[in-house]
Every structure is written in C-alpha cells, then in structure tokens.
C-alpha cells in the first residue's frame, strides 16, 4: 500500500471515529464540537475526491456556519436550563435501531461497491457546453447555467427558511431585532480578530466569489465567508443584529433570488428560453447574478443563526 | 449542438409551465419585501392568475393529447432540467389552484393585518407560506428531474412546518418539530436514493431514467430508500405519527391546505417514481406492500377517527385513512392489464375528491370552533340548527369521505373496487368496504349530535362568505362524482408511454 | 481499494451512524446532528459518483458536485429552522421533548419535570 492509501485509510477511520463520537458523546457541547471537527475532516475527504468547490462549501457552511448555529443554540438552551429533559432509549429500542442502521449501511455499501462500470457521467456534455457560458469552472456552470433553475429555487428555499425562523417569534416583538449573538463587550483577542481578520475575510470572500467563474469557488463559498465575517462582528458585539422589519435587510435577503428570477424571466428575449443566456454575453450576466447571490447569502446565513426577533422594535 | 431526441423535445405552450412556477415564486419575494398588508394583496391577487394558468395548461394538454414539455434554459436532459405536464399534472395543478384560492379567501378574516400596525407576524408569515406551498406543489406536479423535485420537497417542508405552529401554542410547536424531523428524514433518504440512481444511470431525468432503468441492486435500494422517505412525508402507516396533532392544531386554513394538498405532493412524487421511473422493475411485490400499508392505514385511521372526542382530531385521523386509499393505486394500476385504467382513475379521483372534501371539512371545523369556542363533538347538540350551512358542508364532505353516491369519493372507490374485482385482488375490496363502513361511522359521529335538539349559544355567528367557500369546496367534491368518461381519458394522457415499457 | 470506494463505504457507514443517532437519541438537537450526519453521508455518495465520472474533460463529473453544494446549503437552512423551533419550544414549555402531551404551562425556574 502506498503512503497515500495509508493516509486515505487513516482519514476514513478518523472521520468515522469523530462521527461516532458526535453520536455517542454525553454532553451536547462535546457532540457539537465533534461535529465541527467532523466537518473539517470531511472537507479534506472532498479534496481527495477532487471536489474543491464542495470542500470549500462544506468547510464554510456545513461545518463552519452550522457549527456556529449549534454552539450558539446549545449555549442558549443551557442558559435557559433543563437540557436533559427526556429519558434515554431502552435497550430493546437501541438494539432495533442498531439493527436497522447496520442493515441500511450494509445495503448501501454493497450497492456502492457494485455500481455499474463504466460509470455513467455527464462530464463530456458539461465540457461541450462550457464554451458557450464563457466559464472555466464546470461546477459554477452547472449551478448558474445548466441547472440554474435548481439554484434559483434553492435561493427561494433560503428566503422561506428565514420566514419560518422569524415566524417563531412572539407577536409582541415582531419587527424587532434578534437577540445579540455574543455575550460580552469586545475586548482583547476578539477585538484584534475583528480589526485584523474581518477586513481580510471580506476581501477573501469577494475574491473567492469572483474567481469562482474559472477556478474553485463561487457565490455560495464567497457568500459564506462574508456571512462568517458579519457573524464575527456580531458575536463580538461591535454591531447588533438588525431589526427584521428593516427594509434594507428584506431587500438584501431577496436580492439574489429576485435578480435570478428576473434574469430568468427575461430569458426568452435574450437566449431563446427562460433561464437561457445570450451567446457571447453569458459570463457577465452570470457574474451579475452571482454578485446578488453573494449579497443574499451573506445576509441570510447570519440571520438564520441569529434566530427570530426577541426585542421589541421600540428599543 | 446535439440533436434533441423527439421524446425530450419541448412542446408549444411549455412556457406556461415555467410561468406557473415563477408566479407564486415572485409573489413570495414581493410579499417579503413589501411586507405588511401588501403580502395579503399579492397573495390574493395572484390566485386568479395562477388558476388561469393552470386551466390554460390543462386546455393545451387536452387539445394536444400529449404532455406539455419545456426544457429550461433550452438545454434538454440529461444536462438540463425538463418540466412536463401530463394529464394527472394538470388536474392536480387546477385542484391546487382552487383549494389554495379558497383557503386564501377563507383566511382573510383570520390573517388580516390589524389596523394599528404596519405589519404583524402571523399575517405576513401566513401569506408568504401559503404562496410557498403553492410554488412547491406546482414544481412537484410538473417537475421532470428528480433533484429539482427534491428542492421542491424541501420548499414544501419549509412552508408547511411553520404553518403548523403559526399560532405559537406549545402543542403546535411540538407537533411542528416532530413533523420537521419526519420530513427531514424523508428528504435525506429521498436524496440518498437519487444519488444511487445517478450513480447507476448518469441522469435524474424521469423520462431518461424510464428508458434506462433495469433491475439492478442499486435501483432496488434506491427505490426502497426514496419510497421510505416519501412515505414518511405522506404520513402513510407506520410513519404517520406526526400528522394528527400537526393537522388538527394548525389554523383552519392551514389545515385545509396541509391535509388537502401538502400530503398529496409527496404522494404524487411516489406515483411518479413507481409508474414513470421504475415500471421496468419486475414483480408486483413492492406495489403489493404499498397496498398493504395503505390498507392498514385505512383501517387504523378510521378506527382511531371513531374514537376522537375533538372534531379537528377526528378529521385529521380521517386524513390518515383516506391517504391509505390513495396507495391502493399501486397494486391496482401497475403492470399491463385491462383494469389498470380503472385503478389509475380511481386513485387520482380519490386524490382530487379528498383534497376538496377535506379542505371543506377543515374549514367548516374552523368556523365551528370559532363560533362555539370549542370543537368537542359531544357538545355540538343543537348546533346543526344554528349553523346549517356549516354542517351541510361537513355533511357533503363526509359524503365524499364515506364514499356514498353521488360524490367524487364514491366514484373513486367504485373505480378501485371494479379494478380489484377485475384483478382478482379481493383483499383490497374488503378493506375498502370496511373502510367505507367505518367512515360512515365517524361521519355519523360528527353529524348526529348536531342534529339533535339542544340549546346552544354562539359566541359569534359564522361569516356567510366563509361558509360559502367551505360549501363550494364540498360541492366540488360531490360534483366530481359526475365526471364524464372524457375526464378519465384525460387522466391517461402521458401515462400510456410509461405503461408500454417492458 | 481506491479513494472512491473507500469514501463510498465511509458514506454508507455515516448514513448508518446517523440513522442510529436519529432514532435513539431523545434530544431533538442531537437528532438534528444525526440528520446532518445522514445528509453528509448522502452527499458523499454523490461525491464518489462524481469522482467515478471522471472523463477526458475533467477529473470529476460536475453535476453531482453541484447537487451536493445545493444540498449542503439546504441542509443548513433545515438545521436553522429546527434549532429555532427547539429554542422556541424551550421558551414556551421549559423543556425540550417530542412527547405530544405537552401542557402549555409557563416555564418554572428550577422546577423538575412532573
């Protein structure tokens, strides 16, 4: 076995071990920390699978922002008291669940090893159509050109998630702002992080969005980094979450899907079909749409972490 | 450019499919930004346009006797996404448009923004969520790509779950959380199955998969995983635990949409999966299993409905039973036999008539709860005299649920009975007859106390317009019983291609 | 055993682990973690399908990778919605349980579950 294969095997074992830790840990906080570590290890797996765009997304959103969400909510639950409210499952239920889990995992593993050869793929078609889009990153092409309909609908799903989260507020605080993300006033290391890291992070985010047209990256990854920067600033209390009734916030949240929808609607005039782009002019339009997507993602992810409004609008 | 094979080519009028999806989608975004009272106006304003679009699509499919197809971005599958509307898509589109329009106008009284504020939580959320349900259902009914349908399933979940707990009461929060967990389990298993199908065939387009699918282990596992996920979302026995508390405690307009339409979305997807993607799988075992689970749901749901003291819970358990009837379409319409047309028509007729009947019943139950202050059936004595229109709507809806003529429910069960007799599959017939008797039992339970004498005090008389809406839906459920043969022929459009495969 | 097969086995194991955690763990927040595990297992299956789809044009098939990116974002949104529900439930009832018979009593500080 070569060194690389040994490393791969080690990585696989590590991923499974940390995943097992996430399930088995007694304390909620330990479980969440395990999950964040798991996400980072998973990003390395994605690199090994030649999927740098996915690795970036997993690290930023799957592990990063989800981690912030779970840690913040775990802390809120703990502060409110009584986290361990329910009785654990009995041994018979555990046995049955384990049997089912082993069955499903074994069936999956068998089927995966028996997938047909030669593997079917859309890579050649994706390559053929790539020239028309002017992009060099095929994943971006799939997301914003070939299957743009999926991506636009997914942006609308994000808006719905925000509406759903906000709808969980008590009536009397509607229009107000969510609770602050952080606890203490900024000081020491956190302040330094804000001053040094955040401006850099914003530049990195914009850069990753911009180069995503031709290299690994794109709107989701860049937007997630910008979202993380806003969250850092909110966690360190340099700025507070905005009121949910604020018009600018609403516009920022819908800008991505709205621009996408509008451009898609204009498709018949430009490229012959809805969501088609005019030949030769596709890349600028794609970047235009992606810019607004970055804005929306950077606004949506922190608002989903911040949660429903908790303070009356008058404050 | 590669030549598009004729099976995948777009058809004239296919643009309507995109418009049907983009209309409520734009409505969501507009409502969110404009906020306040505009959300309600946008939602209500779009309902007639959406209904017109759905009817236009149906007319085009009727005229051409073939499905309407649109390749988004001009790119045909496998690389692009196709939208397809066949006979069953059209009837579901029109049904969804009608029921959502009815629920929207019914809900105006409960979800109007108060005078003294510019925006309130529950109204804004409601008008956005109901448009999202509509958008998601539209995609589910016309989507031709399994991953596109996954995104639609997620949209539907994110729209339906907050509707359950919109009032904010603790029991609704628990019900919503449980619903969300079941729904997320469903989505992720559906996604897992889709991954296996892509791994086996390199596409997730329904028409292309139908051509390529063979009986590989990957396909069997994918079918099992996706079906398990979709059954959890459709609340088929034994994955039904989440539905009764969720539907019973939601606001009445929301319950109407949830029971009438939302569970039909994942059911429709199950039909698409088994009749359009997987007909090449040999044997009748999977369909028989689905039929058996449906039978269990019919009996289990009906018996539990009989025991419910609260009207809304009774109606919710009745939904469980009626969903069971839907799954009899699988054993009775699969394969190539003389009776599959009856099975197909029966299953679809059940879907439609239940949508209208259940929506009408939940709306009536909502009116009752508001006027009486409670929904305990035992204390309905004399209510029939003071709220005649409401109880008439309940009665007509119950007629369809029981399967008594003339009603859509009767037509559905009659067709399914005929199919099971022709197929020699007697167990389904016995279950349906038992279900019909039990249904009669619980409908009688609702209506009987109300028709007895009793002094009853109304907190407030129900609004005539809202009663009229509930009654109109119930009348549609009954009118479906008079559907001509051409209606059932319409349901077959687009189906022949699927069933002709080996 | 090449990377794709190994990753595929990891994905299968993750689905099993997540399913076990989803069923067995009574706390809703832990169930959300388990659901995320199943989700990442499903994404890994897409990932190995993408890697196996290497052709002359690219060392991977971009379509499944795009689907994974979409899936990761949607899974995060789902987690956020679930977490918000759990927190609200905690505020309203003082405990987090999926027991359907939850009385609508206000949370009492320091009181144990009757």
Coordinates of N, CA, C and O in Angstrom, one line a residue, chain B residues 52-170:
Chain B
X52 N -55.9 30.7 -13.7 CA -56.0 30.8 -15.2 C -54.9 30.0 -15.8 O -55.1 29.4 -16.9
X53 N -53.7 30.2 -15.3 CA -52.5 29.5 -15.9 C -52.7 28.0 -15.8 O -52.5 27.3 -16.8
X54 N -53.2 27.5 -14.7 CA -53.4 26.0 -14.6 C -54.4 25.6 -15.6 O -54.3 24.5 -16.2
X55 N -55.5 26.3 -15.7 CA -56.6 25.9 -16.7 C -56.0 26.0 -18.1 O -56.3 25.1 -18.9
X56 N -55.2 27.0 -18.4 CA -54.6 27.1 -19.7 C -53.8 25.9 -20.0 O -53.8 25.3 -21.1
X57 N -52.9 25.5 -19.1 CA -52.1 24.3 -19.3 C -53.0 23.1 -19.5 O -52.7 22.3 -20.4
X58 N -54.0 22.9 -18.7 CA -54.9 21.8 -18.9 C -55.5 21.8 -20.3 O -55.6 20.7 -21.0
X59 N -56.0 23.0 -20.8 CA -56.6 23.0 -22.1 C -55.6 22.7 -23.2 O -55.9 21.9 -24.1
X60 N -54.3 23.1 -23.0 CA -53.3 22.8 -24.0 C -53.1 21.3 -24.1 O -53.0 20.7 -25.1
X61 N -53.0 20.7 -22.9 CA -52.7 19.2 -22.8 C -53.9 18.5 -23.4 O -53.8 17.5 -24.1
X62 N -55.1 19.0 -23.1 CA -56.3 18.4 -23.6 C -56.4 18.4 -25.1 O -56.7 17.4 -25.8
X63 N -56.0 19.6 -25.7 CA -56.1 19.7 -27.1 C -55.1 18.8 -27.8 O -55.3 18.2 -28.9
X64 N -53.8 18.8 -27.3 CA -52.8 18.1 -28.0 C -52.7 16.6 -27.6 O -52.0 15.9 -28.3
X65 N -53.5 16.2 -26.6 CA -53.5 14.8 -26.2 C -52.1 14.3 -25.9 O -51.8 13.1 -25.9
X66 N -51.2 15.2 -25.5 CA -49.8 14.8 -25.2 C -49.3 15.7 -24.1 O -49.8 16.8 -24.0
X67 N -48.3 15.3 -23.3 CA -47.8 16.2 -22.3 C -47.2 17.4 -22.9 O -46.6 17.4 -24.0
X68 N -47.3 18.5 -22.1 CA -46.6 19.7 -22.4 C -45.2 19.6 -21.8 O -45.0 19.1 -20.7
X69 N -44.2 19.9 -22.6 CA -42.8 19.8 -22.2 C -42.1 21.1 -22.3 O -42.3 21.8 -23.3
X70 N -41.2 21.4 -21.4 CA -40.3 22.6 -21.5 C -39.0 22.2 -21.0 O -38.8 21.7 -19.9
X71 N -37.9 22.5 -21.8 CA -36.6 22.4 -21.4 C -36.0 23.7 -20.9 O -35.8 24.6 -21.7
X72 N -35.8 23.8 -19.6 CA -35.4 25.1 -19.0 C -34.0 25.4 -19.6 O -33.2 24.6 -19.7
X73 N -33.8 26.7 -19.9 CA -32.6 27.2 -20.5 C -32.4 26.6 -21.9 O -31.2 26.7 -22.4
X74 N -33.4 26.0 -22.4 CA -33.2 25.5 -23.8 C -32.3 24.3 -23.8 O -32.0 23.8 -24.9
X75 N -31.9 23.8 -22.6 CA -31.0 22.7 -22.5 C -31.8 21.4 -22.2 O -32.4 21.3 -21.1
X76 N -31.8 20.4 -23.1 CA -32.6 19.2 -22.8 C -31.9 18.4 -21.8 O -30.6 18.5 -21.6
X77 N -32.6 17.5 -21.1 CA -31.9 16.5 -20.3 C -30.9 15.6 -21.1 O -31.2 15.5 -22.3
X78 N -29.9 15.0 -20.6 CA -29.6 14.9 -19.2 C -28.9 16.0 -18.6 O -28.9 16.1 -17.3
X79 N -28.4 17.0 -19.3 CA -27.6 18.0 -18.7 C -28.6 19.1 -18.1 O -28.3 19.7 -17.0
X80 N -29.7 19.3 -18.8 CA -30.6 20.4 -18.3 C -31.8 19.8 -17.6 O -31.8 18.6 -17.3
X81 N -32.7 20.7 -17.2 CA -33.9 20.3 -16.4 C -35.1 20.4 -17.3 O -35.3 21.4 -18.0
X82 N -36.0 19.4 -17.3 CA -37.2 19.4 -18.1 C -38.4 19.6 -17.2 O -38.4 19.1 -16.0
X83 N -39.4 20.3 -17.6 CA -40.7 20.3 -17.0 C -41.7 19.7 -17.8 O -41.7 19.9 -19.0
X84 N -42.6 18.8 -17.2 CA -43.5 18.1 -18.1 C -44.9 18.1 -17.4 O -45.0 17.8 -16.2
X85 N -45.9 18.4 -18.1 CA -47.3 18.4 -17.6 C -48.1 17.4 -18.3 O -48.3 17.6 -19.5
X86 N -48.5 16.3 -17.7 CA -49.4 15.3 -18.4 C -50.7 15.4 -17.7 O -51.0 16.4 -17.0
X87 N -51.6 14.4 -18.0 CA -53.0 14.5 -17.5 C -53.1 14.7 -16.0 O -53.8 15.6 -15.5
X88 N -52.4 13.9 -15.3 CA -52.5 14.0 -13.8 C -51.9 15.3 -13.3 O -52.4 15.8 -12.3
X89 N -50.8 15.8 -13.9 CA -50.3 17.0 -13.5 C -51.3 18.1 -13.6 O -51.5 18.9 -12.7
X90 N -52.0 18.1 -14.7 CA -53.0 19.2 -15.0 C -54.1 19.2 -13.9 O -54.5 20.3 -13.4
X91 N -54.7 18.0 -13.6 CA -55.8 18.0 -12.7 C -55.3 18.4 -11.3 O -56.0 19.1 -10.5
X92 N -54.0 18.1 -10.9 CA -53.5 18.5 -9.6 C -53.2 20.0 -9.6 O -53.5 20.6 -8.6
X93 N -52.8 20.5 -10.7 CA -52.5 22.0 -10.8 C -53.8 22.7 -10.5 O -53.8 23.7 -9.8
X94 N -54.8 22.3 -11.3 CA -56.1 23.0 -11.1 C -56.7 22.9 -9.7 O -57.1 23.8 -9.1
X95 N -56.6 21.6 -9.2 CA -57.1 21.4 -7.8 C -56.3 22.3 -6.8 O -56.9 22.9 -5.9
X96 N -55.0 22.3 -7.0 CA -54.2 23.1 -6.0 C -54.6 24.6 -6.1 O -54.7 25.2 -5.1
X97 N -54.7 25.1 -7.3 CA -55.1 26.5 -7.5 C -56.4 26.8 -6.8 O -56.5 27.8 -6.1
X98 N -57.4 25.9 -7.0 CA -58.7 26.1 -6.5 C -58.7 26.1 -4.9 O -59.2 26.9 -4.2
X99 N -58.0 25.0 -4.4 CA -58.0 24.9 -2.9 C -57.2 26.0 -2.3 O -57.7 26.5 -1.2
X100 N -56.1 26.4 -2.9 CA -55.3 27.5 -2.3 C -56.1 28.8 -2.4 O -56.1 29.6 -1.4
X101 N -56.7 29.0 -3.5 CA -57.5 30.2 -3.6 C -58.6 30.3 -2.5 O -58.8 31.3 -1.9
X102 N -59.3 29.1 -2.4 CA -60.4 29.1 -1.4 C -59.8 29.3 0.0 O -60.3 30.1 0.8
X103 N -58.7 28.6 0.3 CA -58.1 28.8 1.6 C -57.6 30.2 1.9 O -57.8 30.8 3.0
X104 N -57.1 30.8 0.8 CA -56.6 32.2 0.9 C -57.8 33.2 1.3 O -57.7 34.0 2.2
X105 N -58.9 33.0 0.5 CA -60.0 33.9 0.8 C -60.7 33.6 2.1 O -61.1 34.5 2.8
X106 N -60.7 32.3 2.5 CA -61.2 31.9 3.8 C -60.4 32.5 4.9 O -60.9 32.9 5.9
X107 N -59.1 32.6 4.7 CA -58.2 33.0 5.7 C -58.1 34.5 5.9 O -57.5 35.0 6.9
X108 N -58.8 35.3 5.0 CA -58.7 36.7 5.1 C -59.1 37.2 6.5 O -58.6 38.2 7.1
X109 N -60.2 36.6 7.0 CA -60.7 37.1 8.3 C -59.7 36.8 9.5 O -59.6 37.6 10.4
X110 N -59.0 35.6 9.4 CA -58.1 35.3 10.5 C -56.7 35.9 10.4 O -56.0 36.1 11.4
X111 N -56.3 36.2 9.1 CA -54.9 36.7 9.0 C -54.9 38.0 8.3 O -54.0 38.3 7.5
X112 N -55.8 38.9 8.7 CA -55.7 40.3 8.2 C -54.8 41.0 9.2 O -54.7 40.8 10.4
X113 N -54.0 41.9 8.6 CA -53.1 42.7 9.4 C -54.0 43.7 10.2 O -54.8 44.4 9.7
X114 N -53.7 43.8 11.5 CA -54.5 44.7 12.3 C -54.4 46.2 11.9 O -53.4 46.5 11.3
X115 N -55.4 47.0 12.3 CA -55.4 48.4 11.8 C -54.2 49.2 12.3 O -53.7 50.0 11.6
X116 N -53.8 49.0 13.5 CA -52.9 49.9 14.2 C -51.5 49.6 13.9 O -50.6 50.4 14.3
X117 N -51.2 48.5 13.2 CA -49.7 48.3 12.9 C -49.5 48.2 11.4 O -50.5 47.9 10.7
X118 N -48.3 48.4 11.0 CA -48.0 48.3 9.6 C -47.8 46.8 9.2 O -47.9 46.5 8.1
X119 N -47.3 46.0 10.1 CA -47.1 44.6 9.8 C -47.2 43.8 11.1 O -46.8 44.2 12.1
X120 N -47.7 42.6 10.9 CA -47.9 41.7 12.0 C -47.3 40.4 11.7 O -47.2 40.0 10.5
X121 N -46.9 39.6 12.7 CA -46.1 38.4 12.4 C -46.9 37.3 11.7 O -46.5 36.9 10.6
X122 N -48.0 36.9 12.3 CA -48.8 35.8 11.7 C -49.3 36.1 10.4 O -49.2 35.2 9.5
X123 N -49.9 37.3 10.1 CA -50.4 37.5 8.7 C -49.3 37.5 7.7 O -49.4 36.8 6.7
X124 N -48.2 38.2 8.0 CA -47.1 38.2 7.0 C -46.6 36.7 6.7 O -46.5 36.3 5.6
X125 N -46.4 36.0 7.8 CA -45.9 34.6 7.6 C -46.9 33.8 6.8 O -46.5 33.1 5.9
X126 N -48.2 33.9 7.2 CA -49.2 33.1 6.5 C -49.2 33.3 5.0 O -49.2 32.4 4.2
X127 N -49.3 34.6 4.6 CA -49.4 34.9 3.2 C -48.2 34.4 2.4 O -48.3 34.0 1.3
X128 N -47.0 34.5 3.0 CA -45.8 34.1 2.3 C -45.8 32.5 2.3 O -45.5 31.9 1.2
X129 N -46.1 31.9 3.4 CA -46.0 30.5 3.5 C -47.0 29.8 2.5 O -46.7 28.8 1.9
X130 N -48.2 30.4 2.4 CA -49.2 29.7 1.5 C -48.8 29.9 0.0 O -49.0 28.9 -0.7
X131 N -48.1 31.0 -0.3 CA -47.6 31.1 -1.7 C -46.5 30.1 -1.9 O -46.3 29.5 -3.0
X132 N -45.7 29.9 -0.8 CA -44.6 28.9 -1.0 C -45.1 27.5 -1.2 O -44.6 26.7 -1.9
X133 N -46.2 27.2 -0.4 CA -46.8 25.8 -0.6 C -47.2 25.7 -2.1 O -47.0 24.7 -2.7
X134 N -47.9 26.7 -2.6 CA -48.3 26.7 -3.9 C -47.2 26.5 -4.9 O -47.3 25.7 -5.8
X135 N -46.1 27.3 -4.8 CA -45.0 27.2 -5.7 C -44.4 25.8 -5.6 O -44.1 25.2 -6.6
X136 N -44.2 25.3 -4.4 CA -43.6 23.9 -4.2 C -44.5 22.9 -4.9 O -44.0 22.0 -5.6
X137 N -45.8 22.9 -4.7 CA -46.7 21.9 -5.3 C -46.7 22.0 -6.8 O -46.7 21.0 -7.5
X138 N -46.6 23.2 -7.3 CA -46.6 23.4 -8.8 C -45.3 22.7 -9.3 O -45.4 21.9 -10.3
X139 N -44.2 22.9 -8.7 CA -43.0 22.2 -9.2 C -43.1 20.7 -9.0 O -42.7 19.9 -9.9
X140 N -43.7 20.3 -7.9 CA -43.9 18.8 -7.7 C -44.7 18.2 -8.8 O -44.5 17.1 -9.3
X141 N -45.7 19.0 -9.3 CA -46.7 18.4 -10.3 C -46.1 18.4 -11.7 O -46.5 17.6 -12.5
X142 N -45.2 19.4 -12.0 CA -44.7 19.5 -13.4 C -43.2 19.2 -13.5 O -42.7 19.2 -14.6
X143 N -42.5 18.9 -12.4 CA -41.1 18.7 -12.4 C -40.8 17.4 -13.2 O -41.4 16.4 -13.0
X144 N -39.7 17.4 -13.9 CA -39.3 16.2 -14.6 C -37.9 15.7 -14.2 O -37.4 14.8 -14.8
X145 N -37.3 16.3 -13.2 CA -36.0 16.0 -12.8 C -36.0 15.7 -11.3 O -36.5 16.5 -10.5
X146 N -35.5 14.5 -10.9 CA -35.6 14.1 -9.5 C -34.9 15.0 -8.5 O -35.4 15.1 -7.4
X147 N -33.8 15.7 -8.9 CA -33.2 16.6 -8.0 C -34.0 17.9 -7.9 O -34.1 18.4 -6.8
X148 N -34.5 18.4 -9.0 CA -35.4 19.5 -8.9 C -36.6 19.2 -8.0 O -37.0 20.1 -7.2
X149 N -37.1 18.0 -8.1 CA -38.2 17.6 -7.2 C -37.8 17.6 -5.7 O -38.6 17.9 -4.8
X150 N -36.5 17.2 -5.5 CA -36.0 17.3 -4.1 C -36.0 18.7 -3.6 O -36.5 18.9 -2.4
X151 N -35.6 19.7 -4.4 CA -35.6 21.0 -3.9 C -37.1 21.5 -3.6 O -37.3 22.2 -2.7
X152 N -38.0 21.0 -4.5 CA -39.4 21.3 -4.3 C -39.9 20.7 -3.0 O -40.7 21.3 -2.3
X153 N -39.5 19.5 -2.7 CA -39.9 18.8 -1.4 C -39.4 19.7 -0.2 O -40.1 19.8 0.7
X154 N -38.2 20.2 -0.3 CA -37.7 21.0 0.8 C -38.5 22.2 0.9 O -38.8 22.7 2.0
X155 N -38.8 22.9 -0.2 CA -39.6 24.1 -0.2 C -40.9 23.8 0.5 O -41.4 24.6 1.3
X156 N -41.5 22.7 0.1 CA -42.8 22.4 0.7 C -42.7 22.2 2.2 O -43.5 22.6 3.0
X157 N -41.6 21.5 2.6 CA -41.5 21.3 4.1 C -41.3 22.6 4.8 O -41.9 22.9 5.8
X158 N -40.4 23.5 4.3 CA -40.2 24.7 4.9 C -41.4 25.6 5.0 O -41.5 26.5 5.8
X159 N -42.3 25.4 4.0 CA -43.5 26.2 4.0 C -44.6 25.6 4.9 O -45.3 26.3 5.6
X160 N -44.6 24.3 5.0 CA -45.7 23.6 5.8 C -45.4 23.6 7.3 O -46.4 23.8 8.1
X161 N -44.2 23.4 7.7 CA -43.9 23.3 9.1 C -44.3 24.6 9.9 O -44.9 24.5 10.9
X162 N -43.8 25.7 9.4 CA -44.2 26.9 10.2 C -45.7 27.2 10.2 O -46.2 27.8 11.1
X163 N -46.4 26.7 9.1 CA -47.9 26.8 9.1 C -48.5 26.1 10.3 O -49.5 26.6 10.9
X164 N -47.9 25.0 10.7 CA -48.5 24.2 11.8 C -48.4 24.9 13.1 O -49.4 25.0 13.8
X165 N -47.3 25.6 13.3 CA -47.2 26.3 14.6 C -47.3 27.8 14.5 O -46.8 28.5 15.4
X166 N -48.1 28.2 13.5 CA -48.2 29.7 13.3 C -48.9 30.4 14.5 O -48.5 31.5 14.8
X167 N -49.8 29.6 15.2 CA -50.4 30.3 16.4 C -49.5 30.4 17.6 O -49.8 31.1 18.5
X168 N -48.5 29.6 17.6 CA -47.5 29.7 18.7 C -47.8 28.9 19.9 O -47.0 28.9 20.9
X169 N -48.9 28.1 19.9 CA -49.2 27.3 21.1 C -48.2 26.2 21.3 O -47.7 25.6 20.3
X170 N -47.9 25.8 22.5 CA -46.8 24.8 22.8 C -47.1 23.5 22.1 O -46.2 22.9 21.5

